[in-house]
Amino acid sequence: MNSKLLDSLVQIIHSLTEDEQKALLEKLLHSIPNEQEEKSSLTPLEDESFLGMWQDREDLADSSQWVRQLRQEEWGG
């Protein structure tokens, strides 16, 4: 962060009244996402739409073999 900007912000905050500082603190605290709220807003992995999207692909039945074959074709190793 720009140190001049940070210093300016600190000066502005110090110039506020105690009530204004408390109001600013409240706004800042409510603007920072709560880790628990953030976790609860995530979609459970089993509900993600990408899961199983290639389940009907016969060429991917053995994914390890598919990757080995792809590497062999692309890089010869």
PDB file of N, CA and C in Angstrom:
ATOM      1  N   MET A   1       0.846  -1.168   0.000  1.00  0.00           N
ATOM      2  CA  MET A   1       0.000   0.000   0.000  1.00  0.00           C
ATOM      3  C   MET A   1       0.897   1.238   0.000  1.00  0.00           C
ATOM      4  N   ASN A   2       0.430   2.261  -0.616  1.00  0.00           N
ATOM      5  CA  ASN A   2       1.138   3.531  -0.688  1.00  0.00           C
ATOM      6  C   ASN A   2       1.267   4.128   0.713  1.00  0.00           C
ATOM      7  N   SER A   3       2.503   4.340   1.163  1.00  0.00           N
ATOM      8  CA  SER A   3       2.711   4.815   2.532  1.00  0.00           C
ATOM      9  C   SER A   3       2.191   6.236   2.742  1.00  0.00           C
ATOM     10  N   LYS A   4       2.249   7.073   1.714  1.00  0.00           N
ATOM     11  CA  LYS A   4       1.718   8.438   1.841  1.00  0.00           C
ATOM     12  C   LYS A   4       0.204   8.391   2.037  1.00  0.00           C
ATOM     13  N   LEU A   5      -0.441   7.536   1.282  1.00  0.00           N
ATOM     14  CA  LEU A   5      -1.892   7.381   1.415  1.00  0.00           C
ATOM     15  C   LEU A   5      -2.243   6.866   2.804  1.00  0.00           C
ATOM     16  N   LEU A   6      -1.504   5.887   3.260  1.00  0.00           N
ATOM     17  CA  LEU A   6      -1.745   5.321   4.586  1.00  0.00           C
ATOM     18  C   LEU A   6      -1.569   6.385   5.674  1.00  0.00           C
ATOM     19  N   ASP A   7      -0.501   7.166   5.574  1.00  0.00           N
ATOM     20  CA  ASP A   7      -0.278   8.244   6.543  1.00  0.00           C
ATOM     21  C   ASP A   7      -1.418   9.264   6.521  1.00  0.00           C
ATOM     22  N   SER A   8      -1.900   9.586   5.327  1.00  0.00           N
ATOM     23  CA  SER A   8      -3.022  10.524   5.207  1.00  0.00           C
ATOM     24  C   SER A   8      -4.279   9.966   5.868  1.00  0.00           C
ATOM     25  N   LEU A   9      -4.523   8.690   5.649  1.00  0.00           N
ATOM     26  CA  LEU A   9      -5.699   8.070   6.258  1.00  0.00           C
ATOM     27  C   LEU A   9      -5.606   8.082   7.780  1.00  0.00           C
ATOM     28  N   VAL A  10      -4.412   7.811   8.293  1.00  0.00           N
ATOM     29  CA  VAL A  10      -4.221   7.823   9.745  1.00  0.00           C
ATOM     30  C   VAL A  10      -4.480   9.221  10.292  1.00  0.00           C
ATOM     31  N   GLN A  11      -3.990  10.235   9.608  1.00  0.00           N
ATOM     32  CA  GLN A  11      -4.224  11.618  10.048  1.00  0.00           C
ATOM     33  C   GLN A  11      -5.718  11.947  10.042  1.00  0.00           C
ATOM     34  N   ILE A  12      -6.399  11.525   8.995  1.00  0.00           N
ATOM     35  CA  ILE A  12      -7.841  11.783   8.909  1.00  0.00           C
ATOM     36  C   ILE A  12      -8.571  11.090  10.051  1.00  0.00           C
ATOM     37  N   ILE A  13      -8.212   9.852  10.313  1.00  0.00           N
ATOM     38  CA  ILE A  13      -8.867   9.096  11.384  1.00  0.00           C
ATOM     39  C   ILE A  13      -8.635   9.771  12.736  1.00  0.00           C
ATOM     40  N   HIS A  14      -7.417  10.244  12.956  1.00  0.00           N
ATOM     41  CA  HIS A  14      -7.115  10.929  14.221  1.00  0.00           C
ATOM     42  C   HIS A  14      -7.866  12.253  14.356  1.00  0.00           C
ATOM     43  N   SER A  15      -8.249  12.828  13.230  1.00  0.00           N
ATOM     44  CA  SER A  15      -8.977  14.102  13.282  1.00  0.00           C
ATOM     45  C   SER A  15     -10.473  13.906  13.551  1.00  0.00           C
ATOM     46  N   LEU A  16     -10.953  12.667  13.475  1.00  0.00           N
ATOM     47  CA  LEU A  16     -12.368  12.390  13.720  1.00  0.00           C
ATOM     48  C   LEU A  16     -12.678  12.444  15.207  1.00  0.00           C
ATOM     49  N   THR A  17     -13.929  12.733  15.493  1.00  0.00           N
ATOM     50  CA  THR A  17     -14.366  12.687  16.896  1.00  0.00           C
ATOM     51  C   THR A  17     -14.416  11.232  17.333  1.00  0.00           C
ATOM     52  N   GLU A  18     -14.535  11.023  18.622  1.00  0.00           N
ATOM     53  CA  GLU A  18     -14.604   9.653  19.142  1.00  0.00           C
ATOM     54  C   GLU A  18     -15.802   8.909  18.565  1.00  0.00           C
ATOM     55  N   ASP A  19     -16.944   9.569  18.469  1.00  0.00           N
ATOM     56  CA  ASP A  19     -18.140   8.933  17.899  1.00  0.00           C
ATOM     57  C   ASP A  19     -17.935   8.591  16.421  1.00  0.00           C
ATOM     58  N   GLU A  20     -17.285   9.479  15.691  1.00  0.00           N
ATOM     59  CA  GLU A  20     -17.017   9.211  14.277  1.00  0.00           C
ATOM     60  C   GLU A  20     -16.044   8.045  14.119  1.00  0.00           C
ATOM     61  N   GLN A  21     -15.059   7.967  15.002  1.00  0.00           N
ATOM     62  CA  GLN A  21     -14.115   6.845  14.962  1.00  0.00           C
ATOM     63  C   GLN A  21     -14.818   5.525  15.260  1.00  0.00           C
ATOM     64  N   LYS A  22     -15.735   5.552  16.227  1.00  0.00           N
ATOM     65  CA  LYS A  22     -16.489   4.340  16.555  1.00  0.00           C
ATOM     66  C   LYS A  22     -17.357   3.918  15.374  1.00  0.00           C
ATOM     67  N   ALA A  23     -18.005   4.900  14.722  1.00  0.00           N
ATOM     68  CA  ALA A  23     -18.841   4.597  13.559  1.00  0.00           C
ATOM     69  C   ALA A  23     -17.999   4.019  12.426  1.00  0.00           C
ATOM     70  N   LEU A  24     -16.825   4.586  12.207  1.00  0.00           N
ATOM     71  CA  LEU A  24     -15.921   4.082  11.178  1.00  0.00           C
ATOM     72  C   LEU A  24     -15.487   2.653  11.502  1.00  0.00           C
ATOM     73  N   LEU A  25     -15.145   2.410  12.749  1.00  0.00           N
ATOM     74  CA  LEU A  25     -14.737   1.076  13.168  1.00  0.00           C
ATOM     75  C   LEU A  25     -15.850   0.056  12.920  1.00  0.00           C
ATOM     76  N   GLU A  26     -17.077   0.423  13.266  1.00  0.00           N
ATOM     77  CA  GLU A  26     -18.219  -0.469  13.027  1.00  0.00           C
ATOM     78  C   GLU A  26     -18.349  -0.797  11.540  1.00  0.00           C
ATOM     79  N   LYS A  27     -18.241   0.218  10.695  1.00  0.00           N
ATOM     80  CA  LYS A  27     -18.356  -0.009   9.254  1.00  0.00           C
ATOM     81  C   LYS A  27     -17.239  -0.908   8.748  1.00  0.00           C
ATOM     82  N   LEU A  28     -16.035  -0.666   9.242  1.00  0.00           N
ATOM     83  CA  LEU A  28     -14.909  -1.493   8.810  1.00  0.00           C
ATOM     84  C   LEU A  28     -15.076  -2.942   9.250  1.00  0.00           C
ATOM     85  N   LEU A  29     -15.500  -3.136  10.488  1.00  0.00           N
ATOM     86  CA  LEU A  29     -15.677  -4.496  10.991  1.00  0.00           C
ATOM     87  C   LEU A  29     -16.752  -5.247  10.221  1.00  0.00           C
ATOM     88  N   HIS A  30     -17.790  -4.541   9.801  1.00  0.00           N
ATOM     89  CA  HIS A  30     -18.867  -5.193   9.055  1.00  0.00           C
ATOM     90  C   HIS A  30     -18.539  -5.369   7.582  1.00  0.00           C
ATOM     91  N   SER A  31     -17.510  -4.673   7.107  1.00  0.00           N
ATOM     92  CA  SER A  31     -17.140  -4.804   5.698  1.00  0.00           C
ATOM     93  C   SER A  31     -16.165  -5.949   5.460  1.00  0.00           C
ATOM     94  N   ILE A  32     -15.540  -6.452   6.539  1.00  0.00           N
ATOM     95  CA  ILE A  32     -14.604  -7.569   6.417  1.00  0.00           C
ATOM     96  C   ILE A  32     -15.410  -8.860   6.503  1.00  0.00           C
ATOM     97  N   PRO A  33     -15.322  -9.716   5.455  1.00  0.00           N
ATOM     98  CA  PRO A  33     -16.101 -10.958   5.478  1.00  0.00           C
ATOM     99  C   PRO A  33     -15.695 -11.859   6.635  1.00  0.00           C
ATOM    100  N   ASN A  34     -16.689 -12.354   7.298  1.00  0.00           N
ATOM    101  CA  ASN A  34     -16.482 -13.300   8.387  1.00  0.00           C
ATOM    102  C   ASN A  34     -16.109 -14.645   7.762  1.00  0.00           C
ATOM    103  N   GLU A  35     -15.084 -15.293   8.275  1.00  0.00           N
ATOM    104  CA  GLU A  35     -14.629 -16.566   7.707  1.00  0.00           C
ATOM    105  C   GLU A  35     -15.746 -17.603   7.713  1.00  0.00           C
ATOM    106  N   GLN A  36     -16.540 -17.639   8.760  1.00  0.00           N
ATOM    107  CA  GLN A  36     -17.644 -18.603   8.836  1.00  0.00           C
ATOM    108  C   GLN A  36     -18.699 -18.286   7.787  1.00  0.00           C
ATOM    109  N   GLU A  37     -19.025 -16.990   7.604  1.00  0.00           N
ATOM    110  CA  GLU A  37     -19.998 -16.607   6.580  1.00  0.00           C
ATOM    111  C   GLU A  37     -19.481 -16.982   5.204  1.00  0.00           C
ATOM    112  N   GLU A  38     -18.181 -16.769   4.982  1.00  0.00           N
ATOM    113  CA  GLU A  38     -17.571 -17.077   3.701  1.00  0.00           C
ATOM    114  C   GLU A  38     -17.673 -18.568   3.411  1.00  0.00           C
ATOM    115  N   LYS A  39     -17.401 -19.398   4.418  1.00  0.00           N
ATOM    116  CA  LYS A  39     -17.483 -20.846   4.239  1.00  0.00           C
ATOM    117  C   LYS A  39     -18.917 -21.286   3.955  1.00  0.00           C
ATOM    118  N   SER A  40     -19.880 -20.680   4.629  1.00  0.00           N
ATOM    119  CA  SER A  40     -21.265 -21.102   4.450  1.00  0.00           C
ATOM    120  C   SER A  40     -21.808 -20.708   3.088  1.00  0.00           C
ATOM    121  N   SER A  41     -21.180 -19.721   2.428  1.00  0.00           N
ATOM    122  CA  SER A  41     -21.662 -19.306   1.121  1.00  0.00           C
ATOM    123  C   SER A  41     -21.103 -20.179   0.001  1.00  0.00           C
ATOM    124  N   LEU A  42     -20.173 -21.067   0.332  1.00  0.00           N
ATOM    125  CA  LEU A  42     -19.595 -21.948  -0.667  1.00  0.00           C
ATOM    126  C   LEU A  42     -20.554 -23.089  -0.985  1.00  0.00           C
ATOM    127  N   THR A  43     -20.583 -23.488  -2.250  1.00  0.00           N
ATOM    128  CA  THR A  43     -21.402 -24.625  -2.660  1.00  0.00           C
ATOM    129  C   THR A  43     -20.696 -25.908  -2.246  1.00  0.00           C
ATOM    130  N   PRO A  44     -21.399 -26.831  -1.599  1.00  0.00           N
ATOM    131  CA  PRO A  44     -20.762 -28.108  -1.250  1.00  0.00           C
ATOM    132  C   PRO A  44     -20.228 -28.786  -2.513  1.00  0.00           C
ATOM    133  N   LEU A  45     -19.063 -29.396  -2.410  1.00  0.00           N
ATOM    134  CA  LEU A  45     -18.410 -29.988  -3.563  1.00  0.00           C
ATOM    135  C   LEU A  45     -19.324 -30.965  -4.308  1.00  0.00           C
ATOM    136  N   GLU A  46     -20.057 -31.766  -3.571  1.00  0.00           N
ATOM    137  CA  GLU A  46     -20.918 -32.756  -4.235  1.00  0.00           C
ATOM    138  C   GLU A  46     -22.053 -32.117  -5.032  1.00  0.00           C
ATOM    139  N   ASP A  47     -22.324 -30.840  -4.804  1.00  0.00           N
ATOM    140  CA  ASP A  47     -23.373 -30.140  -5.555  1.00  0.00           C
ATOM    141  C   ASP A  47     -22.827 -29.334  -6.735  1.00  0.00           C
ATOM    142  N   GLU A  48     -21.515 -29.375  -6.946  1.00  0.00           N
ATOM    143  CA  GLU A  48     -20.928 -28.637  -8.064  1.00  0.00           C
ATOM    144  C   GLU A  48     -21.330 -29.296  -9.380  1.00  0.00           C
ATOM    145  N   SER A  49     -21.647 -28.468 -10.367  1.00  0.00           N
ATOM    146  CA  SER A  49     -22.149 -28.984 -11.638  1.00  0.00           C
ATOM    147  C   SER A  49     -21.091 -29.728 -12.455  1.00  0.00           C
ATOM    148  N   PHE A  50     -19.804 -29.460 -12.213  1.00  0.00           N
ATOM    149  CA  PHE A  50     -18.772 -30.113 -13.012  1.00  0.00           C
ATOM    150  C   PHE A  50     -18.545 -31.564 -12.617  1.00  0.00           C
ATOM    151  N   LEU A  51     -18.973 -31.961 -11.430  1.00  0.00           N
ATOM    152  CA  LEU A  51     -18.754 -33.344 -11.006  1.00  0.00           C
ATOM    153  C   LEU A  51     -19.549 -34.302 -11.879  1.00  0.00           C
ATOM    154  N   GLY A  52     -18.862 -35.277 -12.400  1.00  0.00           N
ATOM    155  CA  GLY A  52     -19.513 -36.298 -13.210  1.00  0.00           C
ATOM    156  C   GLY A  52     -19.777 -35.877 -14.640  1.00  0.00           C
ATOM    157  N   MET A  53     -19.258 -34.725 -15.050  1.00  0.00           N
ATOM    158  CA  MET A  53     -19.589 -34.236 -16.391  1.00  0.00           C
ATOM    159  C   MET A  53     -19.020 -35.117 -17.498  1.00  0.00           C
ATOM    160  N   TRP A  54     -17.998 -35.909 -17.199  1.00  0.00           N
ATOM    161  CA  TRP A  54     -17.430 -36.810 -18.205  1.00  0.00           C
ATOM    162  C   TRP A  54     -17.705 -38.271 -17.868  1.00  0.00           C
ATOM    163  N   GLN A  55     -18.703 -38.538 -17.054  1.00  0.00           N
ATOM    164  CA  GLN A  55     -18.928 -39.907 -16.615  1.00  0.00           C
ATOM    165  C   GLN A  55     -19.308 -40.852 -17.757  1.00  0.00           C
ATOM    166  N   ASP A  56     -19.836 -40.333 -18.833  1.00  0.00           N
ATOM    167  CA  ASP A  56     -20.241 -41.186 -19.950  1.00  0.00           C
ATOM    168  C   ASP A  56     -19.150 -41.335 -21.015  1.00  0.00           C
ATOM    169  N   ARG A  57     -17.992 -40.722 -20.791  1.00  0.00           N
ATOM    170  CA  ARG A  57     -16.903 -40.796 -21.768  1.00  0.00           C
ATOM    171  C   ARG A  57     -16.164 -42.115 -21.581  1.00  0.00           C
ATOM    172  N   GLU A  58     -16.305 -43.010 -22.547  1.00  0.00           N
ATOM    173  CA  GLU A  58     -15.653 -44.314 -22.465  1.00  0.00           C
ATOM    174  C   GLU A  58     -14.135 -44.202 -22.536  1.00  0.00           C
ATOM    175  N   ASP A  59     -13.634 -43.180 -23.271  1.00  0.00           N
ATOM    176  CA  ASP A  59     -12.188 -43.030 -23.397  1.00  0.00           C
ATOM    177  C   ASP A  59     -11.533 -42.535 -22.108  1.00  0.00           C
ATOM    178  N   LEU A  60     -12.339 -42.122 -21.131  1.00  0.00           N
ATOM    179  CA  LEU A  60     -11.807 -41.645 -19.863  1.00  0.00           C
ATOM    180  C   LEU A  60     -12.124 -42.583 -18.698  1.00  0.00           C
ATOM    181  N   ALA A  61     -12.525 -43.792 -19.002  1.00  0.00           N
ATOM    182  CA  ALA A  61     -12.878 -44.735 -17.938  1.00  0.00           C
ATOM    183  C   ALA A  61     -11.696 -44.958 -16.998  1.00  0.00           C
ATOM    184  N   ASP A  62     -10.495 -45.072 -17.574  1.00  0.00           N
ATOM    185  CA  ASP A  62      -9.268 -45.180 -16.767  1.00  0.00           C
ATOM    186  C   ASP A  62      -8.500 -43.885 -16.975  1.00  0.00           C
ATOM    187  N   SER A  63      -8.710 -42.917 -16.091  1.00  0.00           N
ATOM    188  CA  SER A  63      -8.126 -41.591 -16.279  1.00  0.00           C
ATOM    189  C   SER A  63      -6.599 -41.620 -16.244  1.00  0.00           C
ATOM    190  N   SER A  64      -6.028 -42.497 -15.430  1.00  0.00           N
ATOM    191  CA  SER A  64      -4.565 -42.593 -15.372  1.00  0.00           C
ATOM    192  C   SER A  64      -4.006 -43.062 -16.708  1.00  0.00           C
ATOM    193  N   GLN A  65      -4.637 -44.055 -17.288  1.00  0.00           N
ATOM    194  CA  GLN A  65      -4.210 -44.551 -18.594  1.00  0.00           C
ATOM    195  C   GLN A  65      -4.390 -43.471 -19.655  1.00  0.00           C
ATOM    196  N   TRP A  66      -5.467 -42.723 -19.602  1.00  0.00           N
ATOM    197  CA  TRP A  66      -5.724 -41.648 -20.562  1.00  0.00           C
ATOM    198  C   TRP A  66      -4.623 -40.588 -20.486  1.00  0.00           C
ATOM    199  N   VAL A  67      -4.213 -40.218 -19.270  1.00  0.00           N
ATOM    200  CA  VAL A  67      -3.153 -39.222 -19.100  1.00  0.00           C
ATOM    201  C   VAL A  67      -1.829 -39.768 -19.617  1.00  0.00           C
ATOM    202  N   ARG A  68      -1.515 -41.030 -19.297  1.00  0.00           N
ATOM    203  CA  ARG A  68      -0.269 -41.625 -19.799  1.00  0.00           C
ATOM    204  C   ARG A  68      -0.234 -41.606 -21.329  1.00  0.00           C
ATOM    205  N   GLN A  69      -1.356 -41.964 -21.941  1.00  0.00           N
ATOM    206  CA  GLN A  69      -1.440 -41.999 -23.403  1.00  0.00           C
ATOM    207  C   GLN A  69      -1.296 -40.586 -23.980  1.00  0.00           C
ATOM    208  N   LEU A  70      -1.941 -39.615 -23.363  1.00  0.00           N
ATOM    209  CA  LEU A  70      -1.852 -38.226 -23.819  1.00  0.00           C
ATOM    210  C   LEU A  70      -0.412 -37.720 -23.736  1.00  0.00           C
ATOM    211  N   ARG A  71       0.260 -38.025 -22.632  1.00  0.00           N
ATOM    212  CA  ARG A  71       1.659 -37.612 -22.475  1.00  0.00           C
ATOM    213  C   ARG A  71       2.537 -38.278 -23.538  1.00  0.00           C
ATOM    214  N   GLN A  72       2.297 -39.558 -23.771  1.00  0.00           N
ATOM    215  CA  GLN A  72       3.065 -40.296 -24.788  1.00  0.00           C
ATOM    216  C   GLN A  72       2.878 -39.659 -26.159  1.00  0.00           C
ATOM    217  N   GLU A  73       1.639 -39.332 -26.503  1.00  0.00           N
ATOM    218  CA  GLU A  73       1.345 -38.728 -27.807  1.00  0.00           C
ATOM    219  C   GLU A  73       1.936 -37.322 -27.946  1.00  0.00           C
ATOM    220  N   GLU A  74       1.859 -36.542 -26.894  1.00  0.00           N
ATOM    221  CA  GLU A  74       2.288 -35.146 -26.959  1.00  0.00           C
ATOM    222  C   GLU A  74       3.784 -34.978 -26.774  1.00  0.00           C
ATOM    223  N   TRP A  75       4.361 -35.723 -25.847  1.00  0.00           N
ATOM    224  CA  TRP A  75       5.762 -35.474 -25.492  1.00  0.00           C
ATOM    225  C   TRP A  75       6.664 -36.699 -25.698  1.00  0.00           C
ATOM    226  N   GLY A  76       6.087 -37.798 -26.090  1.00  0.00           N
ATOM    227  CA  GLY A  76       6.904 -38.982 -26.348  1.00  0.00           C
ATOM    228  C   GLY A  76       7.490 -39.614 -25.101  1.00  0.00           C
ATOM    229  N   GLY A  77       6.885 -39.344 -23.973  1.00  0.00           N
ATOM    230  CA  GLY A  77       7.449 -39.886 -22.737  1.00  0.00           C
ATOM    231  C   GLY A  77       6.404 -40.121 -21.776  1.00  0.00           C
TER     232      GLY A  77
END
